[in-house]
Short mmCIF file of C-alpha atoms and ligand atoms in Angstrom, two decimals:
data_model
loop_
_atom_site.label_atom_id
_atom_site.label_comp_id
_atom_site.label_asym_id
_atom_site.label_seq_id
_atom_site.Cartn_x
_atom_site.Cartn_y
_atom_site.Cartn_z
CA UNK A 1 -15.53 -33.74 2.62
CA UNK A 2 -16.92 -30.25 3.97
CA UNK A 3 -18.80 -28.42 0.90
CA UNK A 4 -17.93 -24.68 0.59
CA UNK A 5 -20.55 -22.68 -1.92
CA UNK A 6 -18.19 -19.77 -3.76
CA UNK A 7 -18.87 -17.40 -5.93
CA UNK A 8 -16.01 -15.33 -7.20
CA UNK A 9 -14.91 -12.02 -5.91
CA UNK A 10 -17.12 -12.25 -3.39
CA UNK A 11 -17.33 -12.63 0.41
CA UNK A 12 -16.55 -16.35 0.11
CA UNK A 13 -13.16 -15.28 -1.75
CA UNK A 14 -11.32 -15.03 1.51
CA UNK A 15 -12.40 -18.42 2.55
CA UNK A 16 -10.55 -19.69 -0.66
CA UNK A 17 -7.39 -17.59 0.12
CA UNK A 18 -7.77 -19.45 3.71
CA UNK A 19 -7.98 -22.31 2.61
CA UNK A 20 -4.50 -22.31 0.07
CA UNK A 21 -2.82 -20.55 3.08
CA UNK A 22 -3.74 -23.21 5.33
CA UNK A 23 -2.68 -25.90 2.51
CA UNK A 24 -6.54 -27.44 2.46
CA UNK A 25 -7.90 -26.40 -0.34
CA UNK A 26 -8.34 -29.76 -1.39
CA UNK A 27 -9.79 -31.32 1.50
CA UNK A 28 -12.85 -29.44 0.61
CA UNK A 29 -15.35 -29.62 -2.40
CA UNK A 30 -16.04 -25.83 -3.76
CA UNK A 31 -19.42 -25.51 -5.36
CA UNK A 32 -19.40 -22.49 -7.58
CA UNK A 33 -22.52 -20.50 -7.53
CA UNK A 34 -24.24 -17.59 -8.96
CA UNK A 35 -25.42 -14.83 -6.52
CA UNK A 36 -27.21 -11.35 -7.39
CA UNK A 37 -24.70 -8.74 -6.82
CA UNK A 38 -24.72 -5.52 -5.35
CA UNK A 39 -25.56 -3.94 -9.01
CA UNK A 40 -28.27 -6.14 -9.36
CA UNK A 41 -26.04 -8.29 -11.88
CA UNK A 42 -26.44 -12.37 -11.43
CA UNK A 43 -29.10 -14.34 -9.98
CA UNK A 44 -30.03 -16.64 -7.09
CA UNK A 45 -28.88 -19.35 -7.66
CA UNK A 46 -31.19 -22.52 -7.34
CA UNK A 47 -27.60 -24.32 -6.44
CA UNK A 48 -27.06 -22.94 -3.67
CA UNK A 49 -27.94 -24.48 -0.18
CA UNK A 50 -27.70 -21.03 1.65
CA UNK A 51 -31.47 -20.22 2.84
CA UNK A 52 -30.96 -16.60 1.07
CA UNK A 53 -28.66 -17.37 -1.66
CA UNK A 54 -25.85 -16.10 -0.09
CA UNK A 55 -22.13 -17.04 0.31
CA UNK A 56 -19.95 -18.12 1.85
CA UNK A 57 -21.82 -21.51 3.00
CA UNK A 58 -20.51 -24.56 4.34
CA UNK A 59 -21.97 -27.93 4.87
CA UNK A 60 -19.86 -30.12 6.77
CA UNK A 61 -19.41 -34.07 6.41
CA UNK A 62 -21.85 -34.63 9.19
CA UNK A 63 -24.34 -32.39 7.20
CA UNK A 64 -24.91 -29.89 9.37
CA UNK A 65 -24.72 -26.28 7.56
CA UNK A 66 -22.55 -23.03 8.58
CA UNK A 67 -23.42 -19.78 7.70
CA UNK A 68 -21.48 -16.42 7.99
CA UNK A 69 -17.87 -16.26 6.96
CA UNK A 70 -16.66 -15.51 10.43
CA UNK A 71 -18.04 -18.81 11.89
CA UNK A 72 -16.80 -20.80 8.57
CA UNK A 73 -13.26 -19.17 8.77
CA UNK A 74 -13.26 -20.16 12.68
CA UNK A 75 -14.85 -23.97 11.80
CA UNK A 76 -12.09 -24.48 8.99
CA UNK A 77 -9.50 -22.97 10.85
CA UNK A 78 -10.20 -26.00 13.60
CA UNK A 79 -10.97 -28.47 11.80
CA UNK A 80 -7.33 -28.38 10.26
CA UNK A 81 -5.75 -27.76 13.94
CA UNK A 82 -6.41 -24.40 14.50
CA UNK A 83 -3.08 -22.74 12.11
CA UNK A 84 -4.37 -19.64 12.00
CA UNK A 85 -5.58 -19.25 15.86
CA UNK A 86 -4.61 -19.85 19.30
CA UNK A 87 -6.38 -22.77 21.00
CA UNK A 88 -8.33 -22.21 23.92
CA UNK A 89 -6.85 -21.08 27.16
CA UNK A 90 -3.83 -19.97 25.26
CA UNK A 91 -2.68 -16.25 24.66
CA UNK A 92 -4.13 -14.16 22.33
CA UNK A 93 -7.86 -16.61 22.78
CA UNK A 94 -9.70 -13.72 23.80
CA UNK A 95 -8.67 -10.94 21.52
CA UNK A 96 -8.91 -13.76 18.29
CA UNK A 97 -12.70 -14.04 19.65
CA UNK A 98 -12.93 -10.42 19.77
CA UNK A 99 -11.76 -9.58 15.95
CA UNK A 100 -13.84 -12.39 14.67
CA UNK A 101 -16.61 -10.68 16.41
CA UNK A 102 -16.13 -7.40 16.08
CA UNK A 103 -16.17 -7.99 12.17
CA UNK A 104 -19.19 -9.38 11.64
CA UNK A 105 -21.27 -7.27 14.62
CA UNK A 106 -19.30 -3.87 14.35
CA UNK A 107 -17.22 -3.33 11.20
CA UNK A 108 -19.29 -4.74 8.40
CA UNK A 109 -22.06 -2.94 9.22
CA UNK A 110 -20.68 0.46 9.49
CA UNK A 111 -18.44 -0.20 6.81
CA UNK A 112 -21.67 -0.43 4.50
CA UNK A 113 -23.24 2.15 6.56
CA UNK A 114 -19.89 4.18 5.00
CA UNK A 115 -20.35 2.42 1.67
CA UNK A 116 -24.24 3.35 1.01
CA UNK A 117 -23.43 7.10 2.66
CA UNK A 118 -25.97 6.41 5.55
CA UNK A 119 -25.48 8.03 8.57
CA UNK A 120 -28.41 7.52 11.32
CA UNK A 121 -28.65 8.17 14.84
CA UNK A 122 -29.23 4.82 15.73
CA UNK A 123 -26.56 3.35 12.91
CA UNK A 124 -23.86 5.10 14.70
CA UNK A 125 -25.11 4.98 18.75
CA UNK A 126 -24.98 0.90 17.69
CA UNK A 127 -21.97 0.52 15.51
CA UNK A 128 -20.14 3.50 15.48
CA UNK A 129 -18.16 4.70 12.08
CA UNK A 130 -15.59 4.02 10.47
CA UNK A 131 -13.82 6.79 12.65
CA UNK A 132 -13.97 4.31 15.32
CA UNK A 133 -12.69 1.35 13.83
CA UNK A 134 -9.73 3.07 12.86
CA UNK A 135 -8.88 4.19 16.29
CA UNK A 136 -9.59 0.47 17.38
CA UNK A 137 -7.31 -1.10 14.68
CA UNK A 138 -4.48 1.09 15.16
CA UNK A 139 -4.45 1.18 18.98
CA UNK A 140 -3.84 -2.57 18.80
CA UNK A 141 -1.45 -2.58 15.53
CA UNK A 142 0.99 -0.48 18.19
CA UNK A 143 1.56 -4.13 19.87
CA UNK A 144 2.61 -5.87 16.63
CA UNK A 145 2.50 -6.49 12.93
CA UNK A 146 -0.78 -8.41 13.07
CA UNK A 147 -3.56 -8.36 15.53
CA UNK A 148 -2.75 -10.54 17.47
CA UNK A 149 0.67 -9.53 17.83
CA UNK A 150 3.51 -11.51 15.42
CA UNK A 151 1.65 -14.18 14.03
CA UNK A 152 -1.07 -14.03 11.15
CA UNK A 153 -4.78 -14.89 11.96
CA UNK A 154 -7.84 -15.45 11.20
CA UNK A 155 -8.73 -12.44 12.27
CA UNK A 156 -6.16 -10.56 10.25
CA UNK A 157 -8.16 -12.45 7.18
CA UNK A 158 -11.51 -11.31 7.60
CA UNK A 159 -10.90 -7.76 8.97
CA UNK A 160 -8.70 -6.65 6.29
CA UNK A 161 -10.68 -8.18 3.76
CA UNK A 162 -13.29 -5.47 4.13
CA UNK A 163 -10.38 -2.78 3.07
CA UNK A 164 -9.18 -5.17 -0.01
CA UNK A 165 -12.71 -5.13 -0.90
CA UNK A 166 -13.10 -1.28 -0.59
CA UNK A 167 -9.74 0.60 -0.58
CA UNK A 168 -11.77 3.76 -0.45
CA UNK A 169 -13.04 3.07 2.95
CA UNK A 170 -9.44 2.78 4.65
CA UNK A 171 -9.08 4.75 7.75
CA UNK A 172 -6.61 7.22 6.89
CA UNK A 173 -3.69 5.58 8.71
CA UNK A 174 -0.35 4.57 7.68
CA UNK A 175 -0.33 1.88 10.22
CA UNK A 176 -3.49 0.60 8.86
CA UNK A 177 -2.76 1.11 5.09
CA UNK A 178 0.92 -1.21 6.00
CA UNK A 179 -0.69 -3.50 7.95
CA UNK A 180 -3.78 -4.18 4.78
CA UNK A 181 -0.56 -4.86 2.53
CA UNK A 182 0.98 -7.22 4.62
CA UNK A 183 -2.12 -9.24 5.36
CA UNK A 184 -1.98 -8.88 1.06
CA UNK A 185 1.33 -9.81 1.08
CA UNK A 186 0.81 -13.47 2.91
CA UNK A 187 -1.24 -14.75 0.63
CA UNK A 188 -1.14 -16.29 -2.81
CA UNK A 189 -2.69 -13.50 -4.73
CA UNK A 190 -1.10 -14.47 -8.28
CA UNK A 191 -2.57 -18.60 -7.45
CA UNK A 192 -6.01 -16.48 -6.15
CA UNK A 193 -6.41 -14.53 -9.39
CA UNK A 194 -6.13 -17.93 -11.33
CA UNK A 195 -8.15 -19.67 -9.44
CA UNK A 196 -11.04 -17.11 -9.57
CA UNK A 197 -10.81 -16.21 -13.11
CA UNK A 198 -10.99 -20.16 -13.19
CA UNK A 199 -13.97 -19.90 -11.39
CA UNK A 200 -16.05 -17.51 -13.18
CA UNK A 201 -15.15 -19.47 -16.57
CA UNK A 202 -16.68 -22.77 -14.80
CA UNK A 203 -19.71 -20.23 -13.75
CA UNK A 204 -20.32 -18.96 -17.14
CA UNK A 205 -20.28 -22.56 -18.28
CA UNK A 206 -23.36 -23.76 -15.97
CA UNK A 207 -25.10 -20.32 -16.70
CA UNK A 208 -28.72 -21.11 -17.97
CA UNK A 209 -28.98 -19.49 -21.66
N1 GSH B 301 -22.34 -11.46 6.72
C1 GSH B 301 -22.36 -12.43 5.66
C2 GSH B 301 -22.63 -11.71 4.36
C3 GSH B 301 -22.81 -12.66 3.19
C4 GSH B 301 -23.11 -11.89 1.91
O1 GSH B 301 -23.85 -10.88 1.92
N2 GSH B 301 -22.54 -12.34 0.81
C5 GSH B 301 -22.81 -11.72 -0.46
C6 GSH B 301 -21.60 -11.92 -1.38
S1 GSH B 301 -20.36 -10.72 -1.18
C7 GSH B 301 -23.96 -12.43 -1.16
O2 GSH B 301 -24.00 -13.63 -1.13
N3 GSH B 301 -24.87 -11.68 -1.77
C8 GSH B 301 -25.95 -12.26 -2.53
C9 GSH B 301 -27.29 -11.88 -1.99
O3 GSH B 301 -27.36 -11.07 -1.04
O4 GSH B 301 -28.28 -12.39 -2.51
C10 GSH B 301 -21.03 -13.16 5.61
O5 GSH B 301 -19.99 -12.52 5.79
O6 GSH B 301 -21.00 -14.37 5.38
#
């Protein structure tokens, strides 16, 4: 059974929601871990396989590791027949590749470029803003619900987890704001919120005194 190292409210979170969306949730063993968060709150925990005490991380059952939650959302995604993403060669491949992409190599970092107020030269000439992501997200949100047209992906779960995690940074866009709340809306929020106030009790429980 694949190991999945989550600590709650955190980037792994979405993994979780993948997971009960996908039905799995079971088929894999969640380790719950401690991380230091962005207030300097929590610690590294000794746990934790990731080489910097980050998570998401995933070990699979031939014990090879994954890092960074695009590439574990992607592995999971296949390894339960690909639900949440076209196979290759059909429609729809080479945008999926794009968003997964695009999330990890464009919007994360200018969306903490946004979040810590930095704005260099060489941040934006790279990345762009969050200006820019807007325009990208809503040019494509013309051609359907979800981006990738009618059905919900991947991709649809890591991109707008970046707004669910900071509102505040939402390009101004009614397309954008309807499309965050539908991406909400297919989930299990209410069986999420259980399970990660479930979590954090198990955490507290393994906390050293
Ligand atoms: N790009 C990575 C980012 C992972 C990451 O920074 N995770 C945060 C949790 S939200 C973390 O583990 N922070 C603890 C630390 O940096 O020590 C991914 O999406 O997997």
């Amino acid at each position: 059974m694949p190991k999945l190292y989550h600590s709650p409210h955190s980037r792994s979170s979405r993994v979780i929601s993948q997971l009960m969306l996908m039905g799995k949730l079971d088929a894999v063993e969640v380790i719950y871990v401690d991380i230091i968060k962005n207030d300097g709150s929590g610690r590294r925990d000794p746990m934790n396989a990731h080489p910097e005490g980050k998570v998401p991380f995933l070990v699979t059952d031939a014990g090879e590791t994954i890092r960074e939650s695009g590439a574990i959302m992607m592995y999971l995604d296949e390894l339960f027949g690909q639900p949440l993403s076209p196979k290759p060669g059909a429609p729809g491949r080479g945008p999926y590749l794009s968003w997964m992409h695009y999330y990890g190599g464009v919007l994360e970092p200018a969306l903490i470029a946004a979040f810590a107020g930095i704005e260099h030269p060489a941040l934006v000439g790279t990345f762009r803003t969050m200006a820019e992501v807007g325009t990208q997200l809503e040019s494509c949100l013309k051609d359907g619900p979800f981006l990738l047209g009618d059905d919900l992906s991947v991709a649809d779960l890591i991109m707008a987890s970046a707004f669910l995690w900071a509102p505040h940074l939402m390009p101004e866009s009614p397309e954008i704001k309807a499309w965050v709340a539908r991406v909400a809306q297919a989930q299990d929020t209410g069986a999420m919120e259980v399970f990660e106030a479930q979590a954090q009790e198990r955490l507290s429980l393994t906390e050293p005194a």
